[in-house]
CSV table of C-alpha atoms in Angstrom, one decimal:
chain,number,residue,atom,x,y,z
P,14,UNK,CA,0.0,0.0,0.0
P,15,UNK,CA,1.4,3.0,-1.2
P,16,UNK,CA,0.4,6.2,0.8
P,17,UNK,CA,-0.2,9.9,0.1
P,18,UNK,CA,2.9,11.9,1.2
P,19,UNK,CA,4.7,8.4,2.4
P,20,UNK,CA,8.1,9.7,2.7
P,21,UNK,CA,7.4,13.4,4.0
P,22,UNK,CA,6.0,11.4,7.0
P,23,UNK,CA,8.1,8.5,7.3
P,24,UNK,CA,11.4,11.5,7.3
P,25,UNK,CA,9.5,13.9,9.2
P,26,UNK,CA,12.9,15.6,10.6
P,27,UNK,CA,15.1,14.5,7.4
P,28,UNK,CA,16.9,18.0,5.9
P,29,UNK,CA,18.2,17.6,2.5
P,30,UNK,CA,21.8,18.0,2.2
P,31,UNK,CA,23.7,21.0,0.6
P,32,UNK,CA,25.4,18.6,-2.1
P,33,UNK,CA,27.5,21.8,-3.3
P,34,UNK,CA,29.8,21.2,-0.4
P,35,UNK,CA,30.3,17.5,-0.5
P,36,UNK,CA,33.6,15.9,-1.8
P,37,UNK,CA,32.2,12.4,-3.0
P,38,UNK,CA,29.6,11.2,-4.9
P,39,UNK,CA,27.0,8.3,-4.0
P,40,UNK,CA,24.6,6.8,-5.9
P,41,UNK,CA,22.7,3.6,-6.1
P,42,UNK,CA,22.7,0.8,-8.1
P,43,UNK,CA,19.8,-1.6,-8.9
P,44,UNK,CA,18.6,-3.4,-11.1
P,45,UNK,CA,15.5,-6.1,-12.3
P,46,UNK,CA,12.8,-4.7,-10.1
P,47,UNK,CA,10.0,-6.2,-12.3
P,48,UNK,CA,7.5,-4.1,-11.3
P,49,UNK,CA,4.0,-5.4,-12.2
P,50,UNK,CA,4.8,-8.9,-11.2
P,51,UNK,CA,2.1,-10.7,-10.2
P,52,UNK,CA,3.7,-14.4,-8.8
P,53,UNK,CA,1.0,-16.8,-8.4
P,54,UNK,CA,-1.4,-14.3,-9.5
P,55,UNK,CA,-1.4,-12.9,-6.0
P,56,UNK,CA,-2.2,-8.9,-4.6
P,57,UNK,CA,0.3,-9.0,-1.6
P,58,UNK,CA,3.1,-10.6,-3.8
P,59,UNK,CA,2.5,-8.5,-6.5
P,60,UNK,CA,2.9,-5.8,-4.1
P,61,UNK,CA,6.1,-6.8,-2.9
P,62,UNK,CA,7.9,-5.6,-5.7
P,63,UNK,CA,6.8,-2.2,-5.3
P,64,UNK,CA,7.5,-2.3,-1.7
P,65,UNK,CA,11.1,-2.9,-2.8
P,66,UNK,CA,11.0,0.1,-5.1
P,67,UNK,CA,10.0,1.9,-2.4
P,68,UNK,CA,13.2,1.0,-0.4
P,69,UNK,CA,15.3,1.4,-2.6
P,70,UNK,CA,13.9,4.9,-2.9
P,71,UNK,CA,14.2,5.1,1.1
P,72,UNK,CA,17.9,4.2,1.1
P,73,UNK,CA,18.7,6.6,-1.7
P,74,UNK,CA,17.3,9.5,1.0
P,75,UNK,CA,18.8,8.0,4.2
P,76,UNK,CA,22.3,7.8,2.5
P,77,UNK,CA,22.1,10.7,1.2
P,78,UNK,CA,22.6,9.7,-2.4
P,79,UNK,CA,23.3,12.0,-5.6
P,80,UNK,CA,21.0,9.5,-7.7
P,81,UNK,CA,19.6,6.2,-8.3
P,82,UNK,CA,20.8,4.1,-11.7
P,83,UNK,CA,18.4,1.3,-12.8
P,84,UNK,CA,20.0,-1.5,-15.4
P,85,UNK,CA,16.5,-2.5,-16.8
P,86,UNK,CA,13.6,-5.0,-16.1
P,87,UNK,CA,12.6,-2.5,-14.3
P,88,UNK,CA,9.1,-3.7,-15.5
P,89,UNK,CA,8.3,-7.3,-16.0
P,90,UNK,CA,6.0,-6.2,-19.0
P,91,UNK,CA,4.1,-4.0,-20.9
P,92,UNK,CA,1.2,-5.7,-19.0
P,93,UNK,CA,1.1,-3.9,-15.8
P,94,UNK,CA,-2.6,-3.0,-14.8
P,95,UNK,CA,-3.5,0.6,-14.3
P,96,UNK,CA,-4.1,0.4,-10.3
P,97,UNK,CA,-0.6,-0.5,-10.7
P,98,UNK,CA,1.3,1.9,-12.7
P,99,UNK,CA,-0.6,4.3,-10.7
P,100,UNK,CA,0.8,3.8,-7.4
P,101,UNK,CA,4.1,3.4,-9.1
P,102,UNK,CA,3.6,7.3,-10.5
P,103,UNK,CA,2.7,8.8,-7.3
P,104,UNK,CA,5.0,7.0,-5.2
P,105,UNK,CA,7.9,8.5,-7.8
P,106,UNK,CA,6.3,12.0,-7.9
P,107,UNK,CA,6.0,11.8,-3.7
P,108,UNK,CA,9.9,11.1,-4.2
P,109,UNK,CA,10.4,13.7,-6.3
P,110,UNK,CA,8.6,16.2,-4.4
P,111,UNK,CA,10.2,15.1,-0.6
P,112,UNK,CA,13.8,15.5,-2.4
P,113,UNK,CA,13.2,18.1,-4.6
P,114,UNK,CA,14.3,16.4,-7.2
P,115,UNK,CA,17.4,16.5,-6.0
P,116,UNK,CA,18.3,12.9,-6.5
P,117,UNK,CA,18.2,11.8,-10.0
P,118,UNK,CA,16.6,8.2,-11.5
P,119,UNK,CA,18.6,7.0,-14.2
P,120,UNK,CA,17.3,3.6,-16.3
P,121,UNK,CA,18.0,1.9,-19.2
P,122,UNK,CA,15.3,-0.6,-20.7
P,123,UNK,CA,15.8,-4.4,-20.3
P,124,UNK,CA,14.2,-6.9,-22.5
P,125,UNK,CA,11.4,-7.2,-19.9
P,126,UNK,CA,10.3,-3.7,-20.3
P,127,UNK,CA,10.1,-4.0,-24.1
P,128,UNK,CA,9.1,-7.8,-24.3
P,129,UNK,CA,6.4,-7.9,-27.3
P,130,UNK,CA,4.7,-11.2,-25.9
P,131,UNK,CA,2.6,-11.4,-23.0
P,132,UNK,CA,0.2,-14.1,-21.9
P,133,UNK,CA,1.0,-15.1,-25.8
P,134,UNK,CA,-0.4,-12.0,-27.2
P,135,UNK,CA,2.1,-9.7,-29.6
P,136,UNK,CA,2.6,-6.5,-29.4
P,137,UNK,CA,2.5,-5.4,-32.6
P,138,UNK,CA,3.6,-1.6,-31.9
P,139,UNK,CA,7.4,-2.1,-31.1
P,140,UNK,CA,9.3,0.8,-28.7
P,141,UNK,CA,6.6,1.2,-26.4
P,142,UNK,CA,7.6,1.1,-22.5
P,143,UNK,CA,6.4,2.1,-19.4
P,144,UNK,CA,9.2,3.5,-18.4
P,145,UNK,CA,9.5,5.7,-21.9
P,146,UNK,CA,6.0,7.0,-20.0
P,147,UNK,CA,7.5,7.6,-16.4
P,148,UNK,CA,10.6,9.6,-18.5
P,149,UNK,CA,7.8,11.9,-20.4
P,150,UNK,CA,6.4,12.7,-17.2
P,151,UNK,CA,9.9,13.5,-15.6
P,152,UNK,CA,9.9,10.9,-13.0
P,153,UNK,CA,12.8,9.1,-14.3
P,154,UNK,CA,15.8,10.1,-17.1
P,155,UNK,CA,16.0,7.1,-19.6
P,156,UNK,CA,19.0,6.7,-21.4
P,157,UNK,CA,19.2,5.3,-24.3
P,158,UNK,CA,21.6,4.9,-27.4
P,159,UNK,CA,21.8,6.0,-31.4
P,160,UNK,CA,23.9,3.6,-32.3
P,161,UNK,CA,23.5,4.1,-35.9
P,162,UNK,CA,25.0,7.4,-36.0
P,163,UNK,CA,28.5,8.5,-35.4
P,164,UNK,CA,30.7,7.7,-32.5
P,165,UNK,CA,30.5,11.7,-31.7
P,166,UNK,CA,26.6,11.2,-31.3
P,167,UNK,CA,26.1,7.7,-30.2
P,168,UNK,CA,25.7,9.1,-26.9
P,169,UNK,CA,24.0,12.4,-26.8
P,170,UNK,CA,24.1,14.5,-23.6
P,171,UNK,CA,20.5,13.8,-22.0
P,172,UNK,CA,18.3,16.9,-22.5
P,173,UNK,CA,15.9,17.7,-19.9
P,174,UNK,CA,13.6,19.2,-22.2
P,175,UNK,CA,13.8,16.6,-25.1
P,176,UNK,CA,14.1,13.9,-22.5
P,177,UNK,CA,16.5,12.0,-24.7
P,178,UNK,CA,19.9,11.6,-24.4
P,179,UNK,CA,22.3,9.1,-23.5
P,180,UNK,CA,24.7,9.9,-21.2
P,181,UNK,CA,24.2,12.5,-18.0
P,182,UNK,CA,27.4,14.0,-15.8
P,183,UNK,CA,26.7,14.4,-12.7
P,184,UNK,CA,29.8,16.2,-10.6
P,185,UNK,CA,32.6,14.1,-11.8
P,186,UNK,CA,30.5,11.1,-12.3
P,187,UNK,CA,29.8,10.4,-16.2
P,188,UNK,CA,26.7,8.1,-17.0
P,189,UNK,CA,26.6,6.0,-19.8
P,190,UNK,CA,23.3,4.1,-21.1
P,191,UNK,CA,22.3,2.3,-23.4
P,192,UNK,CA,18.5,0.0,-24.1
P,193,UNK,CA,18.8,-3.4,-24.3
P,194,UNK,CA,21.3,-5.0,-26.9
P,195,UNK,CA,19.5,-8.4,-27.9
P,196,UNK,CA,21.5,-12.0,-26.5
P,197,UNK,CA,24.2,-10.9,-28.9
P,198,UNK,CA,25.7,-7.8,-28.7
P,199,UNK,CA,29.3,-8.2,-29.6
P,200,UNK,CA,29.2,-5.7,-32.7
P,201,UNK,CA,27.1,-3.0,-30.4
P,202,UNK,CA,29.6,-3.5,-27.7
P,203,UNK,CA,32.3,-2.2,-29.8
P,204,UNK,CA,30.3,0.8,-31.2
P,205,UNK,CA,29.7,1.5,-28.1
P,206,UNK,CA,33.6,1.3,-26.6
P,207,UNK,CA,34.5,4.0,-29.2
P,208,UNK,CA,31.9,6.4,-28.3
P,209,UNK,CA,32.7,6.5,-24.5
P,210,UNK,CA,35.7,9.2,-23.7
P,211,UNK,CA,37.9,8.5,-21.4
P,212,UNK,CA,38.9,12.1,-19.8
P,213,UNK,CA,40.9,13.0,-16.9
P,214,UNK,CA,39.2,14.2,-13.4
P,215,UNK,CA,35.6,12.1,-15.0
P,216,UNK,CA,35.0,8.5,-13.4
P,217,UNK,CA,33.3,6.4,-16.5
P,218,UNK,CA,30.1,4.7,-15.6
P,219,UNK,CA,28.1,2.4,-18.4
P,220,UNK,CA,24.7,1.1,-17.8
P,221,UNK,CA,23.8,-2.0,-20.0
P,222,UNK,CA,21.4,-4.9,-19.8
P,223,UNK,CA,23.3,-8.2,-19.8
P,224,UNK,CA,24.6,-10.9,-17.8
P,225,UNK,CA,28.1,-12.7,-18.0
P,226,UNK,CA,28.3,-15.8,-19.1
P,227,UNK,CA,29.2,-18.4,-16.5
P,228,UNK,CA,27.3,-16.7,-13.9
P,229,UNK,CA,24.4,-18.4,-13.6
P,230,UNK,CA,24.0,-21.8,-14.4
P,231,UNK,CA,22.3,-22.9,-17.9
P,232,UNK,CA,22.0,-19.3,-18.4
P,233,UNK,CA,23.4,-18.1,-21.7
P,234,UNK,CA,25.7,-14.5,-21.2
P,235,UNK,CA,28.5,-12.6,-23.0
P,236,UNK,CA,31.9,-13.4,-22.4
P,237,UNK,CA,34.1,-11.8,-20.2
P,238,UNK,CA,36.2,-11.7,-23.0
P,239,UNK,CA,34.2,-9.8,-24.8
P,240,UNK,CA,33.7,-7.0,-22.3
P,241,UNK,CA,37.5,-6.7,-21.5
P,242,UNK,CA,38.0,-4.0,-24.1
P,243,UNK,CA,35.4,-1.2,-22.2
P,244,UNK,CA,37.7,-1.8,-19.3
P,245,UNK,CA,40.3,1.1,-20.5
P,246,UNK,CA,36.9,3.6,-20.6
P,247,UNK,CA,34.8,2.5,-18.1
P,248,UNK,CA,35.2,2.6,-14.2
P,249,UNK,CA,32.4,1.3,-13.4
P,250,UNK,CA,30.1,-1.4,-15.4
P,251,UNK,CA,26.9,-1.4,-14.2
P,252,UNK,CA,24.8,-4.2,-14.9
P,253,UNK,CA,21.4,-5.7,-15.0
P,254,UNK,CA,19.7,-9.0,-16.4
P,255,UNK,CA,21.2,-11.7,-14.3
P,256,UNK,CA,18.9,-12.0,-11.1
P,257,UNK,CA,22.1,-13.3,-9.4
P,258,UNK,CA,24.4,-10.5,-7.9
P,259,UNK,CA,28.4,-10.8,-8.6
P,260,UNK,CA,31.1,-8.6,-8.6
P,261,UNK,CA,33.8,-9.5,-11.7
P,262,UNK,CA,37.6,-7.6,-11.2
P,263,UNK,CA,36.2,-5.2,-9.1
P,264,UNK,CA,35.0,-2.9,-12.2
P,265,UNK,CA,31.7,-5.4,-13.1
P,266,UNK,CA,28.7,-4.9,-10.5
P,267,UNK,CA,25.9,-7.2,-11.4
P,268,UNK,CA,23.1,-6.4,-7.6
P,269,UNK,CA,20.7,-8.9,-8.7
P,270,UNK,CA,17.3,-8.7,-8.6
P,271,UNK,CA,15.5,-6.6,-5.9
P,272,UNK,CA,13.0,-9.2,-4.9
P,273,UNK,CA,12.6,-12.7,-6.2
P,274,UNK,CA,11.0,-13.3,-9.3
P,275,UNK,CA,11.0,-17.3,-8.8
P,276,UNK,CA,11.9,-19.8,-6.5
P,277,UNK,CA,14.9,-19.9,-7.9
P,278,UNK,CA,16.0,-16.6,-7.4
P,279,UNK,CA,15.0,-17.2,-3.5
P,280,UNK,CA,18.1,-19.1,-3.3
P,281,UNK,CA,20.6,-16.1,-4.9
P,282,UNK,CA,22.4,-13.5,-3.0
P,283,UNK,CA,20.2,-10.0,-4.1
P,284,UNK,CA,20.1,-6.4,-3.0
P,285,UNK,CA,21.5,-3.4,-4.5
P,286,UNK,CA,24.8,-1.6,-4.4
P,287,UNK,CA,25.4,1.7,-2.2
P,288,UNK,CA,28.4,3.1,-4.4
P,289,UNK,CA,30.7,6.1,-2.9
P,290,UNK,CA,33.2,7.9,-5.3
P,291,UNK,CA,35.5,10.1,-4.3
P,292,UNK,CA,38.9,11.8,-5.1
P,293,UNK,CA,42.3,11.5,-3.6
P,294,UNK,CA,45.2,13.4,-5.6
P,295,UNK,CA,44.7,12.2,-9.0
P,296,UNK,CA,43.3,9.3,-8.4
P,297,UNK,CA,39.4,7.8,-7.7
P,298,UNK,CA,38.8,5.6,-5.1
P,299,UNK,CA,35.6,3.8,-5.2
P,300,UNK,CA,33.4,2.3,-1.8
P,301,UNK,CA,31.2,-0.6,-2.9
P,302,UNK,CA,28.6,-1.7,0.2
P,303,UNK,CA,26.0,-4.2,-0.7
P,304,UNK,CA,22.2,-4.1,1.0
P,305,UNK,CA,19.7,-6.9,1.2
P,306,UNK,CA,16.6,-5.5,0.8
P,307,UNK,CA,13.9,-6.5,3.2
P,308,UNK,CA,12.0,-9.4,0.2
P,309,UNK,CA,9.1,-12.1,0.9
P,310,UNK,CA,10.7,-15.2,3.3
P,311,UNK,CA,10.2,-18.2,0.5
P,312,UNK,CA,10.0,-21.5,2.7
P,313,UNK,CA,10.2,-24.9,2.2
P,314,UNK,CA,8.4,-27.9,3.9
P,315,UNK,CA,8.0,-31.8,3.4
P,316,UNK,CA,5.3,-34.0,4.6
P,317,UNK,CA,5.6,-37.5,4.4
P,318,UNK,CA,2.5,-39.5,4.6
P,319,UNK,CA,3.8,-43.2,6.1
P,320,UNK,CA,0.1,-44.8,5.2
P,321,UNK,CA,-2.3,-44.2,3.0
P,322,UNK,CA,-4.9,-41.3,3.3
P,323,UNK,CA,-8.1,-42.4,2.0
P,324,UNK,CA,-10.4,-38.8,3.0
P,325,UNK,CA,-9.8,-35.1,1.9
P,326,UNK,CA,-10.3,-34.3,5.5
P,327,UNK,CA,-8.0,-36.3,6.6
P,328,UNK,CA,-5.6,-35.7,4.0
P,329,UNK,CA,-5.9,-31.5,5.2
P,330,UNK,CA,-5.5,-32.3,8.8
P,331,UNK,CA,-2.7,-34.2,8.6
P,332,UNK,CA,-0.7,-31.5,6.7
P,333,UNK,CA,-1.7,-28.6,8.9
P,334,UNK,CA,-1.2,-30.1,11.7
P,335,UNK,CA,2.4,-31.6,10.9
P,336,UNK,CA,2.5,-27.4,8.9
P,337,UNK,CA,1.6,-25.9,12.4
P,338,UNK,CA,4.2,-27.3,14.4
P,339,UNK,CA,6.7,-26.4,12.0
P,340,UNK,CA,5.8,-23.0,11.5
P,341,UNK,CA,5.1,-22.3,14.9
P,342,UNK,CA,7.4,-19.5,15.0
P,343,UNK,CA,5.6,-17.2,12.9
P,344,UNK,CA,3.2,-14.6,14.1
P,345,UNK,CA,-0.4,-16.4,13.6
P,346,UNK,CA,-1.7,-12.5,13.7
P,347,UNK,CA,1.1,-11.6,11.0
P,348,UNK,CA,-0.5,-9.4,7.9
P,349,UNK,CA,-0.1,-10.7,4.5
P,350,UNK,CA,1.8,-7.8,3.4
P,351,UNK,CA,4.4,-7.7,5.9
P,352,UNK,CA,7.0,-10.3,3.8
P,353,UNK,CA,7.7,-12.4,7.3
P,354,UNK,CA,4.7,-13.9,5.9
P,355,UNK,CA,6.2,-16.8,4.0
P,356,UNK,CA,5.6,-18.0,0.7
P,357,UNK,CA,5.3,-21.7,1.0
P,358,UNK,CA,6.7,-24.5,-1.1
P,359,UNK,CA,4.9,-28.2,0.0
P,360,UNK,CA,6.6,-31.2,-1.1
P,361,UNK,CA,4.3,-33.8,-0.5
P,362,UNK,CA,6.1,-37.5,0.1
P,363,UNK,CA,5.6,-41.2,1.0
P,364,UNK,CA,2.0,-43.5,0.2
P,365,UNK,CA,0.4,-42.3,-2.4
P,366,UNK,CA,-3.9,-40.9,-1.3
P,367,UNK,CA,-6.4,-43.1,-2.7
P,368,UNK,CA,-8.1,-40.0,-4.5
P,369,UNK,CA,-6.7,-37.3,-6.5
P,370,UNK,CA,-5.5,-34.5,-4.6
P,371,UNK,CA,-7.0,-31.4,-5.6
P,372,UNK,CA,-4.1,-28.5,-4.9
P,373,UNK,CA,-6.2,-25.7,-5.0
P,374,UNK,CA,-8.5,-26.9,-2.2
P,375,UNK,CA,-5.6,-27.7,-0.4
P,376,UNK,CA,-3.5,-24.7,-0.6
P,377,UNK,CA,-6.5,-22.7,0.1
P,378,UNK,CA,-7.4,-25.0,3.7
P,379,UNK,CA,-3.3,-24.2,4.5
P,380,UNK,CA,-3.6,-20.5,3.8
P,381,UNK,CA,-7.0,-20.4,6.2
P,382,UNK,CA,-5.5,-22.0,8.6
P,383,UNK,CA,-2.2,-21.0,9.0
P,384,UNK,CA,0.2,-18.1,8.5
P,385,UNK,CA,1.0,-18.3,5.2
P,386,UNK,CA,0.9,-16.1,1.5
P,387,UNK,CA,0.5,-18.5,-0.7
P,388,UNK,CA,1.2,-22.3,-1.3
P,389,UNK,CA,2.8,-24.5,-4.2
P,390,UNK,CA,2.5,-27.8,-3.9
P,391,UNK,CA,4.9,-30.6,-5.0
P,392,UNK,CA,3.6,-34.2,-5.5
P,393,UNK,CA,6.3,-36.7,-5.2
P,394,UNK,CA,4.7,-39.9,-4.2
P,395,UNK,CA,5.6,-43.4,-4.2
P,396,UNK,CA,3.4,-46.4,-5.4
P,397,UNK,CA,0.0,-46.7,-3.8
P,398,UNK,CA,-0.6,-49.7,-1.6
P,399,UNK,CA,-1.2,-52.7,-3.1
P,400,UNK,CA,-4.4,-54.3,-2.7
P,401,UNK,CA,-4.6,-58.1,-1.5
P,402,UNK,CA,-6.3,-59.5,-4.6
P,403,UNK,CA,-3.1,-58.2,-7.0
P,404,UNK,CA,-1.1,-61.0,-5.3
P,405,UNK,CA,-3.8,-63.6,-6.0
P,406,UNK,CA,-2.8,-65.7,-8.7
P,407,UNK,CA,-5.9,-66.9,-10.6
C-alpha cells in the first residue's frame, strides 16, 4: 500500500543536504525490479515488488545519495494494470517532491520492459515502455543509445527538455546508457567502446542490460572476453539482467534482482549496491557496500505420509497439523503484506492418497488456517498400496 505523502512522514525531521559542499559522490545501483509482477497471481506478492522500489527509494534519501541508476527490467511487461502503474507514479512524484528532485533516476530498458509477448499475445507496436511514460512525465531520465549514428553522437548529452539523451554528468560522475542489446551484442559493444571518452578528473560509468556468461548456471551470457575492451573507458560497469548479484575484477557490479522473481532466485544472493566515489590526488577511489533488501521469506516444507490417506479431510488435517508445528514461530496475527509472511513451497512424500489431490483446495485449507501467503504444492509420491487380490494368482 502505497500512501499519500509516504516519505514526508516517514522523514519527518530528514533535511536535504547542501550537495554543493560535499567531496564524493554516491549513488545507487539496482537493477531487475520487475514491477508489475504478479507471482502466483497474488495482490500482496505483486505488491512486494513495489514495496522494494520503495526502499530502494528510502535508502537513496537516508544515505544521502546523488542519484539512483536502474540497469533494466525495471518492468516485468508491458502488461502492468493501471491500479498498478498508478501507485508506481505517485509513489515516484511523492519522491520527487520530498527530495526536490534533488536525487536523479537514471534507467535503461531491459528486454522485460520492451518484451512484445505477453500471456502469448504480440505487441505489434514495437518501442513502447512504461518506463518511456514515467521519462515523459519527468519521473525518471532514460538513457538510451543512437547507435547508428557516429561515435561523436552515439551518446547524446541527456536533455531535460527533449528527454533524450544518453549519457548524463553528474559532478565528476559520467553516466553511460544504453537500451537493451538483444542475446548478442558483440558488434554493439564495440560501437559502443568508441563512443565513451575517457577524460581526466571524470569517473566512467556504463549502464547496460546483460549478464556474463558463466554466472548463472544454464543461463546463456556474454563473455568476459568480450567486455575486456570497455575496461580502459569505463570505471564502473553497471549491470542488470542476471537476477544473481556478482562482482567481476572489481570494475563489473551485477546487484541482482531486488526481490525474487521465482523460486529460484529465492536461493541467490540479491540487493542493491550503495556506491561512494571520491577523489584523492589524482586518483578515484571507489566504496562498494551491498544491501539486502527486506523481500518475501520463501519456505520450504516436506510432509511424508507413512500410510495411505483415503479422506480429503483427513488428507488437510494431517498437513496442517504436521505445517503448524513447523511454522510455529511465525506470528499467527502476522498481515499478509508484511514479507515475514512466507511464501510456502509443500513437497508432499511417502503412500500415495487413494483420490486425486486437488491443490487448490488444499493450498487454500493451509492459507486459512495457518500463516501463510501462498502455497505451491509438489507431488512426489511413491506407489500406492497394493491391494490383497493383486497377489492372487488366478
Amino acid at each position: 500500500m502505497i500512501i499519500e505523502n509516504y516519505f514526508k512522514n516517514k522523514f519527518e525531521n530528514f533535511k536535504i543536504p547542501d550537495r554543493e559542499y560535499k567531496k564524493s559522490v554516491k549513488f545507487i545501483h539496482a537493477s531487475d525490479i520487475h514491477l508489475g509482477a504478479a507471482q502466483y497471481r497474488n495482490e500482496f506478492r505483486s505488491n512486494d515488488f513495489v514495496q522494494a522500489f520503495q526502499e530502494i527509494l528510502e535508502l537513496a534519501i537516508t544515505n544521502y545519495a546523488d542519484f539512483i541508476i536502474l540497469g533494466g527490467d525495471v518492468f516485468t511487461s508491458l502488461e502492468a494494470l493501471p491500479g498498478m502503474l498508478t501507485k508506481i507514479v505517485n509513489m515516484l512524484k511523492d519522491f520527487m517532491d520530498f527530495t526536490q528532485r534533488s536525487i536523479l533516476i537514471i534507467a535503461i530498458e531491459g528486454n522485460h520492459d520492451i518484451r512484445k509477448f505477453s500471456r502469448g499475445v504480440r505487441f505489434d507496436r514495437r518501442g513502447q515502455s512504461w518506463l518511456k511514460l514515467l521519462n515523459s512525465l519527468g519521473l525518471i531520465c532514460l538513457l538510451d543509445t543512437n547507435l547508428k549514428a557516429s561515435s561523436e553522437e552515439i551518446f547524446n548529452p541527456y536533455n531535460f527538455k527533449t528527454r533524450r539523451g544518453g549519457k548524463i554528468q553528474i559532478k565528476n560522475v559520467v553516466v553511460y546508457g544504453s537500451g537493451y542489446l538483444g542475446e548478442k551484442p558483440i558488434q554493439q559493444l564495440s560501437k559502443i567502446r568508441k563512443a565513451i571518452i575517457k577524460e581526466t578528473g571524470l569517473f566512467n560509468v556504463l549502464l547496460l542490460h546483460l549478464g556474463i556468461e558463466g554466472q548463472m548456471e544454464n543461463v546463456p551470457g556474454i563473455n568476459l572476453e568480450d567486455i575486456q575492451p570497455l575496461k580502459h573507458r569505463i570505471d564502473y560497469l553497471a549491470l542488470g539482467h542476471f537476477h544473481k548479484q556478482y562482482i567481476l575484477e572489481d570494475w563489473i557490479y551485477n546487484p541482482g534482482s531486488s526481490e525474487a522473481a521465482s523460486v529460484m532466485d529465492s536461493s541467490y544472493k540479491r540487493g542493491v549496491f550503495m556506491v561512494e566515489i571520491s577523489k584523492k590526488l589524482e586518483t578515484f577511489v571507489k566504496y562498494v557496500t551491498i544491501f539486502r533488501l527486506n523481500n518475501r521469506r520463501y519456505v520450504w516444507k516436506t510432509v511424508n505420509l507413512n500410510f495411505e490417506v483415503r479422506k480429503k479431510d483427513k488428507l488437510e488435517f494431517i498437513i496442517i497439523d504436521k505445517l503448524r508445528n513447523s511454522l510455529s514461530n511465525i506470528d499467527v496475527k502476522i498481515h499478509p503484506s508484511n514479507p515475514r509472511m512466507p511464501l510456502l513451497y509443500l513437497v508432499i512424500k511417502g503412500i500415495k492418497p487413494s483420490y486425486k489431490i486437488n491443490e487448490k483446495d488444499l493450498r487454500d485449507k493451509i492459507c486459512e488456517n495457518l500463516p501463510i501467503l501462498d502455497v505451491k504444492v509438489y507431488q512426489k509420491f511413491s506407489e500406492s498400496l497394493k491391494t490383497l487380490d493383486q497377489y492372487i494368482v488366478a
